[in-house]
Short mmCIF file of C-alpha atoms in Angstrom, two decimals:
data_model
loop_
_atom_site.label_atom_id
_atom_site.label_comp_id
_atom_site.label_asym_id
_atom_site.label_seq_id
_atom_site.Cartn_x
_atom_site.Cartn_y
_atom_site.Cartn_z
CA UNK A 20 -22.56 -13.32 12.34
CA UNK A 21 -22.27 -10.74 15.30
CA UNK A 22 -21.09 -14.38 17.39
CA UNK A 23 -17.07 -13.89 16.85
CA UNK A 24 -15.61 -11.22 18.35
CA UNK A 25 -13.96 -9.65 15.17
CA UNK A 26 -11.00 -6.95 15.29
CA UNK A 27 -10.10 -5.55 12.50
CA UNK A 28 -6.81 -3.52 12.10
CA UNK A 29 -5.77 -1.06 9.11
CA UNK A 30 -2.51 -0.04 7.93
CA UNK A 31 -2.95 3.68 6.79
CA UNK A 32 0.00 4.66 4.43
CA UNK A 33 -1.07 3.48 0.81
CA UNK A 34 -3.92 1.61 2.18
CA UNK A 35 -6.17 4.44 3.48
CA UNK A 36 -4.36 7.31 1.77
CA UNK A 37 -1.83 7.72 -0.92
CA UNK A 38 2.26 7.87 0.26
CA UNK A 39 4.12 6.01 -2.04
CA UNK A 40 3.26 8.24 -4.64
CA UNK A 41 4.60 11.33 -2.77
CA UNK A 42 7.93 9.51 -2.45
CA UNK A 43 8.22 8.64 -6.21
CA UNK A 44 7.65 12.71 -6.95
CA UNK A 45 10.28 13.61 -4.78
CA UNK A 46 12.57 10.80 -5.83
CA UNK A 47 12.28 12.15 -9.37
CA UNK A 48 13.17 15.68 -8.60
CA UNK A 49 16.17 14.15 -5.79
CA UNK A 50 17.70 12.43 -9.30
CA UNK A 51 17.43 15.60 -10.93
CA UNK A 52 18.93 17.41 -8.40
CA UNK A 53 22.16 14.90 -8.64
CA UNK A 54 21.98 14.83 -12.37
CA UNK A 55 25.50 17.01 -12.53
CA UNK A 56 27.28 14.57 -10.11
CA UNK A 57 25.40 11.05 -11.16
CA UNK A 58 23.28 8.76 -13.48
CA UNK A 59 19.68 7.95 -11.78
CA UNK A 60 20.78 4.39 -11.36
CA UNK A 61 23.00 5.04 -9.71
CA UNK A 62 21.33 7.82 -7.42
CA UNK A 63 18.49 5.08 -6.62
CA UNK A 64 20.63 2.16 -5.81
CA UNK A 65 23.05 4.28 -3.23
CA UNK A 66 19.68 5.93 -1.87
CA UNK A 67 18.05 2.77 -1.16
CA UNK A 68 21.25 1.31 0.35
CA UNK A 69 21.66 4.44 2.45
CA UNK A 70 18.20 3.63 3.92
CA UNK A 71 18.74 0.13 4.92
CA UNK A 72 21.26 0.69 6.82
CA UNK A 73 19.81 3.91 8.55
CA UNK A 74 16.29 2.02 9.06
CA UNK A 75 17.52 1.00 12.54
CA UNK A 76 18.73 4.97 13.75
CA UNK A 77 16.03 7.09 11.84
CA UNK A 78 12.94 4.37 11.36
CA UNK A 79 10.41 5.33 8.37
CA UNK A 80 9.15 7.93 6.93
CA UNK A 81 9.77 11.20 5.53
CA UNK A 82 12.88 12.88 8.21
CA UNK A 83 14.69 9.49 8.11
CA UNK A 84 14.12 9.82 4.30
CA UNK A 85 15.59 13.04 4.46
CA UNK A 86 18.24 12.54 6.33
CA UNK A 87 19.54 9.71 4.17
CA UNK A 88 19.24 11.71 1.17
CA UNK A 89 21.54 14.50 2.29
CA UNK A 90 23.62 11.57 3.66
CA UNK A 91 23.59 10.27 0.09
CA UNK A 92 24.31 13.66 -2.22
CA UNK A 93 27.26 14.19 0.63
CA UNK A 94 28.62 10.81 -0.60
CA UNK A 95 28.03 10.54 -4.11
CA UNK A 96 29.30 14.09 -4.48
CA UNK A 97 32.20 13.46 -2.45
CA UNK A 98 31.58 16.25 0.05
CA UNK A 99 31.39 18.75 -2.90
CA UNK A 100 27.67 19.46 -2.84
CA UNK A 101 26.76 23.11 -1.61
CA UNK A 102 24.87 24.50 1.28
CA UNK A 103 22.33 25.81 -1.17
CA UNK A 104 22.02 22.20 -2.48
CA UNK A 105 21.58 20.83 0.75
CA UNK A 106 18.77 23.42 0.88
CA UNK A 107 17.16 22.21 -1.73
CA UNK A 108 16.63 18.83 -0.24
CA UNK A 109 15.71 20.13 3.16
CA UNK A 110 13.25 21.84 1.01
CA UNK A 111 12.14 18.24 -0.62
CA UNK A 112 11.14 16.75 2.83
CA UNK A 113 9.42 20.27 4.09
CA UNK A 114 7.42 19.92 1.28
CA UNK A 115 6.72 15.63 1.74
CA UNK A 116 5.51 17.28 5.48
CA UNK A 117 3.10 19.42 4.28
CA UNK A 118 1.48 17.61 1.45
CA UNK A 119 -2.19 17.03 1.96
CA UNK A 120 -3.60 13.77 2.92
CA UNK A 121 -5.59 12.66 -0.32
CA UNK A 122 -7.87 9.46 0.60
CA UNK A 123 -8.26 6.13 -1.55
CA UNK A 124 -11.48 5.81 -3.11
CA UNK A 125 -14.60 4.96 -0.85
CA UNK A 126 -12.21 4.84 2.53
CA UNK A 127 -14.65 6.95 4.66
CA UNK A 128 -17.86 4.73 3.70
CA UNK A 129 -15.69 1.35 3.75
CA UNK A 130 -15.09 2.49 7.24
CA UNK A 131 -18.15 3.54 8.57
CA UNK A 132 -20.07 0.55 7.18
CA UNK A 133 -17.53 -1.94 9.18
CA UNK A 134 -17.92 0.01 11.79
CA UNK A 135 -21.34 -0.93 12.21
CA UNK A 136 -20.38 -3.96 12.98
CA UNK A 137 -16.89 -4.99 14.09
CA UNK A 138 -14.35 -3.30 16.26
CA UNK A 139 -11.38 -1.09 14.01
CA UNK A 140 -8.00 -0.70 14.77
CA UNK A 141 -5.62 2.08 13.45
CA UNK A 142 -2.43 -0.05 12.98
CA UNK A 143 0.45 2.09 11.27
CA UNK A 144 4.09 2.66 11.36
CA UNK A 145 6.20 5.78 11.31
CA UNK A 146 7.14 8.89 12.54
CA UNK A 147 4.65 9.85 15.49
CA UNK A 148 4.09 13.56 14.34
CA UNK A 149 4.20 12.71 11.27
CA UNK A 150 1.45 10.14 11.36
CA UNK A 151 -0.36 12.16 13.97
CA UNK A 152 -0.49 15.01 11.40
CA UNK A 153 -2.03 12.64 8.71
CA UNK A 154 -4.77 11.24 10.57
CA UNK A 155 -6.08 14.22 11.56
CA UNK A 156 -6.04 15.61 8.31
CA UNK A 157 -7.90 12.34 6.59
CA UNK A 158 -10.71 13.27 9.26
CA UNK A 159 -10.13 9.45 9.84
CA UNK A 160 -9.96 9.09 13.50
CA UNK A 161 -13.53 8.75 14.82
CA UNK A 162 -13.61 5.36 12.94
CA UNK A 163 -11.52 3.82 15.52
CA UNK A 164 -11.71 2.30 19.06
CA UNK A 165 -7.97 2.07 19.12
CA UNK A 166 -4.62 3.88 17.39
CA UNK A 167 -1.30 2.40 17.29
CA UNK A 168 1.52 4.30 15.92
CA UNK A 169 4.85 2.13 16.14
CA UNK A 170 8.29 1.83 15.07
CA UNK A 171 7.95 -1.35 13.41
CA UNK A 172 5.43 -3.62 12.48
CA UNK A 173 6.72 -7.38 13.51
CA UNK A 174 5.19 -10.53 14.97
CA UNK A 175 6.54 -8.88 18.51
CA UNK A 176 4.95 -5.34 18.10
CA UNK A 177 1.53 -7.22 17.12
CA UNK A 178 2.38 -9.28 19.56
CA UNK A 179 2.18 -6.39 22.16
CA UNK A 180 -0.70 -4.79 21.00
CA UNK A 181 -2.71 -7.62 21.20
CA UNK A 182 -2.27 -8.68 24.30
CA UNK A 183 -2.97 -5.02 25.58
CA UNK A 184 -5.74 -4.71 24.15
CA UNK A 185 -7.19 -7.93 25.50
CA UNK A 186 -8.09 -9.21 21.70
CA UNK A 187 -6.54 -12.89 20.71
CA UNK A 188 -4.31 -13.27 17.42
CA UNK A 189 -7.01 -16.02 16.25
CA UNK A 190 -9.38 -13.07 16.29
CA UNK A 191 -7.54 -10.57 14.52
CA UNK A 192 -7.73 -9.19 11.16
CA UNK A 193 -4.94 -6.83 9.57
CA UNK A 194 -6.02 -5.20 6.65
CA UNK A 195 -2.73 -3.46 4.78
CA UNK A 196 -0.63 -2.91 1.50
CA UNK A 197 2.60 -5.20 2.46
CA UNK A 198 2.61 -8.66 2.55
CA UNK A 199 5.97 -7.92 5.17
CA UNK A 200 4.82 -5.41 7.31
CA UNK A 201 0.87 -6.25 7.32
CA UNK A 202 0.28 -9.48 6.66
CA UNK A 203 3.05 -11.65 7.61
CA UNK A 204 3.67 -11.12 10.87
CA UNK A 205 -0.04 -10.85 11.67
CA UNK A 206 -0.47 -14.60 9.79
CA UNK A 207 2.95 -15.91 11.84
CA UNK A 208 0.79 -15.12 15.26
CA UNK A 209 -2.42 -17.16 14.62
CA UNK A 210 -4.60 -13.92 12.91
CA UNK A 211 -5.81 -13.50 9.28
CA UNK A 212 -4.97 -10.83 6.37
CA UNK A 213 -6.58 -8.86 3.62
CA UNK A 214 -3.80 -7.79 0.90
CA UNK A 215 -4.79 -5.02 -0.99
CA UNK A 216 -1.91 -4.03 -2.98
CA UNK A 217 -0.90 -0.19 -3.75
CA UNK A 218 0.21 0.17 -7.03
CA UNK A 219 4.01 1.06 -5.99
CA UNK A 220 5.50 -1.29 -3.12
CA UNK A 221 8.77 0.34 -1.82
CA UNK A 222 11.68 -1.89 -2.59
CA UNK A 223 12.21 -2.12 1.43
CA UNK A 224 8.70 -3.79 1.50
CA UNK A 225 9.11 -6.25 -1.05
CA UNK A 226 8.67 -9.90 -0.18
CA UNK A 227 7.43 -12.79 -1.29
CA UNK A 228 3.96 -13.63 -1.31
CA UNK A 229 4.35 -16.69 0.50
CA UNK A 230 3.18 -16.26 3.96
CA UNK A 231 3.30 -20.06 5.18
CA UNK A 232 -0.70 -20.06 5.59
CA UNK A 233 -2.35 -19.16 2.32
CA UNK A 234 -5.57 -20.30 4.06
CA UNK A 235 -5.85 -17.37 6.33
CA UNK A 236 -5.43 -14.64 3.41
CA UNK A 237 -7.52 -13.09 0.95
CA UNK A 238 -5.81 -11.14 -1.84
CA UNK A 239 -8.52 -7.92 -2.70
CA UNK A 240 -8.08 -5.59 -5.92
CA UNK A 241 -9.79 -2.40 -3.86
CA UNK A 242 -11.08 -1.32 -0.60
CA UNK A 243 -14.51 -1.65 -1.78
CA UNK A 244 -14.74 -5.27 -1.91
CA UNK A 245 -13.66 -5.14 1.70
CA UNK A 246 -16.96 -5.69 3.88
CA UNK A 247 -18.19 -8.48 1.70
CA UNK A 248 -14.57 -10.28 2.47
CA UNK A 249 -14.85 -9.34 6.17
CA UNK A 250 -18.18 -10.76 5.78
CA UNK A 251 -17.39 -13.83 4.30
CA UNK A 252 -14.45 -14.29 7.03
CA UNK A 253 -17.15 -14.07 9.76
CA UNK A 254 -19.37 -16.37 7.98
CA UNK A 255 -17.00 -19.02 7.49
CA UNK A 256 -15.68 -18.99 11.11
CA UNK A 257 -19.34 -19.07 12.76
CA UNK A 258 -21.06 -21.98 11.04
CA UNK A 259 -17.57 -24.00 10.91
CA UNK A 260 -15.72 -22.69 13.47
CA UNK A 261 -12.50 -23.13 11.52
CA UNK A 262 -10.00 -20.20 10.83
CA UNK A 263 -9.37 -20.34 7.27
CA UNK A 264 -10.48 -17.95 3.98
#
């Protein structure tokens, strides 16, 4: 090892620290909130539609979130839902804001042990105060040469980053929760994936597992076993030069 120049890149949102959870609180207490005007089915699946089509204007994270659900109790109460209401759901995303950052088990020691030894990228998507706010809460940032906060996370926008950072696709690693935002796009380029699933995937994320080139993912049940499969990645590619897992 120490021959191939090695980048790796991590997705932070439900693969360094816990999100998803955060949303599935508030979504709970949103249904409640509606329970007068709605059934939680159908609260969820005019929520979730509301989204879609707002991903373009508002992007991710917790003020497009908002926004959409005010957007949503407006429509599903047909304009009948009160200021004080409305309140109430302002309240919802304050609170999303302010939440403290809690890590994933053994993130700070994963991280300073690859460090050691290969180049880390922050790769993560979002709203840039928002994202800002987190990493410096997590106490995160010194682990990284490089932080990219973006809009979305595509075969262009890796693309991109890439190039300006001078590293080639073939010798990039993206290490994420979703198949679509983190390892896809990443595998479409040339580069190579570690999947470590979070135990909620938002239905926005959800995709198949199919990613055209099995050979260049590994599929990990923690964060732990995560330097012995970058390891094994490096291994692989210096005694046979070929760029498979």
């Amino acid at each position: 090892m120490g021959k191939f120049p090695l980048v790796i890149g991590f997705d932070a949102d439900d693969t360094l620290w816990h999100n998803e959870d955060i949303f599935e609180r508030t979504h709970e207490r949103y249904r409640r909130c509606l329970a007068n005007y709605h059934d939680a089915a159908t609260v969820d699946r005019t929520l979730i539609a509301t989204e879609r089509r707002n991903l373009a204007r508002y992007g991710y994270g917790v003020k497009g979130f908002t926004l959409s659900a005010i957007e949503t109790a407006i429509q599903l109460t047909d304009g009948r839902i009160s200021g004080e209401e409305i309140g109430v759901l302002l309240e919802l995303g304050r609170e999303m804001l302010d939440h403290p950052v809690e890590l994933l088990p053994e993130v700070p020691e994963v991280l300073l042990e690859l460090g050691r030894e290969y180049r880390l990228m922050l790769v993560t998507k979002g709203d840039l105060r928002d994202q800002e706010r987190k990493l410096a809460k997590s106490n995160l940032a010194g682990h990284f040469q490089h932080v990219e906060i973006v809009s979305e996370k595509d075969t262009e926008t890796y693309g991109r980053l890439l190039r300006r950072h001078g590293i080639s696709a073939e010798d990039f690693l993206m290490v994420g929760n979703s198949l679509k935002s983190d390892i896809h796009p990443v595998v479409s380029i040339g580069g190579f994936g570690i999947h470590i699933p979070y135990r909620i995937t938002w239905e926005l994320e959800r995709v198949s597992e199919d990613c055209g080139a099995p050979d260049r993912v590994l599929k990990l049940d923690s964060f732990r076993q995560l330097p012995e499969a970058v390891r094994r990645i490096s291994l692989r590619i210096d005694q046979t030069g070929t760029r498979s897992v």
